[in-house]
Coordinates of C-alpha atoms in Angstrom, one line a residue:
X8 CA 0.0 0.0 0.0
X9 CA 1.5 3.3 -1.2
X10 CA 0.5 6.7 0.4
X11 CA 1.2 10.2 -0.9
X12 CA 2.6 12.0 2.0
X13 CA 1.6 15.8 1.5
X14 CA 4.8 18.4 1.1
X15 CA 3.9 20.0 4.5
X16 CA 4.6 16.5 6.3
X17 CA 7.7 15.6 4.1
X18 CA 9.9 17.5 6.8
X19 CA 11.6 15.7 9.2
X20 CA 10.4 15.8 12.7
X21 CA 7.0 15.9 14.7
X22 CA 4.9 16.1 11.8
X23 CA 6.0 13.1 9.4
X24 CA 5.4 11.0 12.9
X25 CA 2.1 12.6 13.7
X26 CA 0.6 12.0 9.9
X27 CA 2.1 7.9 10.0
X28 CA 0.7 7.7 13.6
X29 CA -2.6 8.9 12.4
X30 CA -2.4 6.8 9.2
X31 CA -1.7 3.6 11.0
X32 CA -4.7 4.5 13.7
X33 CA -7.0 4.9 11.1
X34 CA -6.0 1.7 9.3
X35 CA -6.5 -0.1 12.8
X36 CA -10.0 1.3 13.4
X37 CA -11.0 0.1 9.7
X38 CA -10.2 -3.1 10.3
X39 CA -11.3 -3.3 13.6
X40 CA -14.8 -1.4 12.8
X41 CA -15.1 -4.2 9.2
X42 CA -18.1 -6.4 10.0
X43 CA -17.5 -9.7 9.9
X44 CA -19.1 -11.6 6.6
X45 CA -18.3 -15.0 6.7
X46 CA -17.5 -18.4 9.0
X47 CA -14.3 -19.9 8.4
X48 CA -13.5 -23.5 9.8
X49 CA -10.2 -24.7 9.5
X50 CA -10.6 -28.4 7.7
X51 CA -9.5 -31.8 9.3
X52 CA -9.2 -35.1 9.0
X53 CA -11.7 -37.5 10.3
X54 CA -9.0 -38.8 12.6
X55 CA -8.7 -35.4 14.0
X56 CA -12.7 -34.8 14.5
X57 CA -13.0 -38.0 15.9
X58 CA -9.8 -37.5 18.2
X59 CA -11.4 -33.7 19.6
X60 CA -14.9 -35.3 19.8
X61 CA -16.7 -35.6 23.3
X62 CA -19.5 -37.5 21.8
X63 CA -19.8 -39.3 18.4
X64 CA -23.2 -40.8 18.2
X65 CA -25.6 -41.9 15.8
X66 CA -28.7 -40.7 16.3
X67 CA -32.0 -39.5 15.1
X68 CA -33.4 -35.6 15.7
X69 CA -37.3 -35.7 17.0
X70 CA -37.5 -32.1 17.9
X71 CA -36.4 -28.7 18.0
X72 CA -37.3 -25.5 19.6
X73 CA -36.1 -21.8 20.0
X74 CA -35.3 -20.3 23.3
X75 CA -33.5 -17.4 24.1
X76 CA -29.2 -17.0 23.7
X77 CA -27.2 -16.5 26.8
X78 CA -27.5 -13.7 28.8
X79 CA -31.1 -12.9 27.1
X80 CA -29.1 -12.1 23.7
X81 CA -30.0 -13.4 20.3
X82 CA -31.4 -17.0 20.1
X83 CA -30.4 -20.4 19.6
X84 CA -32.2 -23.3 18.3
X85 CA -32.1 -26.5 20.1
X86 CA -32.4 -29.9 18.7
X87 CA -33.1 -33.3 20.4
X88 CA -31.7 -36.6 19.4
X89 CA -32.8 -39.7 20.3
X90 CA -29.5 -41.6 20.7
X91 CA -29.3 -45.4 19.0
X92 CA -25.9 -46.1 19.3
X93 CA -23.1 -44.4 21.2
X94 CA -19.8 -44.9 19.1
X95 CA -17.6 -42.7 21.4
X96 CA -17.7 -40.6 24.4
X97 CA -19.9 -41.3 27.8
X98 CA -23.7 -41.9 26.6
X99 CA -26.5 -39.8 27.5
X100 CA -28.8 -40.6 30.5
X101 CA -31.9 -40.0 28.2
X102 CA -33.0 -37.6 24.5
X103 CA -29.7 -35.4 23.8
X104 CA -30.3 -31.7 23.4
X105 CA -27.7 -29.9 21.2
X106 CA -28.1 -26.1 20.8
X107 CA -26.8 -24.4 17.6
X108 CA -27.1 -20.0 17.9
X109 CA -29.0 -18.5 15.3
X110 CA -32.8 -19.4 14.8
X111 CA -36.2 -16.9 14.9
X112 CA -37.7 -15.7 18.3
X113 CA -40.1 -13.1 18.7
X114 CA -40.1 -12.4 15.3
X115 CA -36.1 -11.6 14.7
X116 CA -34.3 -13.6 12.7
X117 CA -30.5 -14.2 14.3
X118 CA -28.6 -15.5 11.0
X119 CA -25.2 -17.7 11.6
X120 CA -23.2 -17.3 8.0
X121 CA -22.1 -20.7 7.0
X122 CA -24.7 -22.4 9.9
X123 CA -26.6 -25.7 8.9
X124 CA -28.7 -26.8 10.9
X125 CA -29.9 -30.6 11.9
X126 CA -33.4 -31.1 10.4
X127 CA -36.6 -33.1 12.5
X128 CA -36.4 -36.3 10.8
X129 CA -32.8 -36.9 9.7
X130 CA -31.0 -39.7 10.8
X131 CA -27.1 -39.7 10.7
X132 CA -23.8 -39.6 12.7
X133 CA -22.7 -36.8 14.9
X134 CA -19.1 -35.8 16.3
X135 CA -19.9 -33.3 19.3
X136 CA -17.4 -31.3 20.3
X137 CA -19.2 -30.6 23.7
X138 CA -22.3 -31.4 25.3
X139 CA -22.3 -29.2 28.1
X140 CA -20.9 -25.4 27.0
X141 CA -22.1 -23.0 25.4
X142 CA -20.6 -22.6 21.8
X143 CA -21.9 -21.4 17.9
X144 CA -21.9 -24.8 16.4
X145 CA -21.9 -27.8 19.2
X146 CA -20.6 -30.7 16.0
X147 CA -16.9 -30.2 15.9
X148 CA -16.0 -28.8 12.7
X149 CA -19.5 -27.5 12.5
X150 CA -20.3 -29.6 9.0
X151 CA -17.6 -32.0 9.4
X152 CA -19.2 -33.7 12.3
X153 CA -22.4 -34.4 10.8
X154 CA -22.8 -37.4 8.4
X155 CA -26.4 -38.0 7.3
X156 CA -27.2 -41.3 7.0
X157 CA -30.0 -42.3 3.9
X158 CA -31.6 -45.2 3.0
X159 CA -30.5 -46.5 -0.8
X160 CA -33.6 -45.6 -3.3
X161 CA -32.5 -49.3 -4.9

């Protein structure tokens, strides 16, 4: 990035400081001020998921509901699973509830870029990253831990 210094600042001394000062301020505040577009997730291997994974399960979703975020802010939508078979991890006592922010409440929409959400009905395999905090996206590697699982049309 190139910047024309006006001749008044070309001097040496307070000045020239005071304009690159201001320069690299404003710079800072952009970038800090940019909204942020997009969800990045760094890729891994299913070794990896599997080794970061509290829970891997297979499972089946029979409900979801909305409810409030923490601290009263934005929402999250909450989905239950009835677990079938625990592949990894300690099993639940009873349905699993997994929580996933975004969703509609009180008619605002809180949008997750990149978010995809576990349907009422699907059946398939989930790596959890953790069952009890609070987090955006509860499958580790948000996509990567969710393998549907559909019967062949054949």
């Amino acid at each position: 990035m190139h910047f024309i210094i006006p001749r008044i600042f070309r001097r040496p001394g307070v000045r020239q400081h005071r304009f690159a000062a201001a320069i690299g301020t404003a710079m800072l505040a952009c970038g800090w001020c940019a909204p942020a577009m997009a969800t990045t997730v760094q890729q891994k291997s299913l070794s990896d998921l599997v080794k970061g994974a509290e829970l891997v399960f297979e499972g089946t979703v029979t409900g979801s509901t909305v409810e409030p975020g923490p601290n009263g802010s934005g929402a999250r939508s909450c989905f239950t699973f009835q677990v079938m078979d625990v592949i990894a991890g300690t099993p639940p006592t009873g349905p699993l509830t997994l929580c996933f922010m975004g969703g509609e409440i009180g008619g605002r929409h809180f949008v997750v870029s990149g978010m995809r959400y576990p349907t009422v009905g699907e059946h398939g395999i989930y790596l959890v990253e953790s069952t009890h905090e609070t987090i955006v996206n509860p499958l580790i590697g948000w996509d990567q831990g969710h393998f549907l699982i559909e019967a062949d049309p054949a």
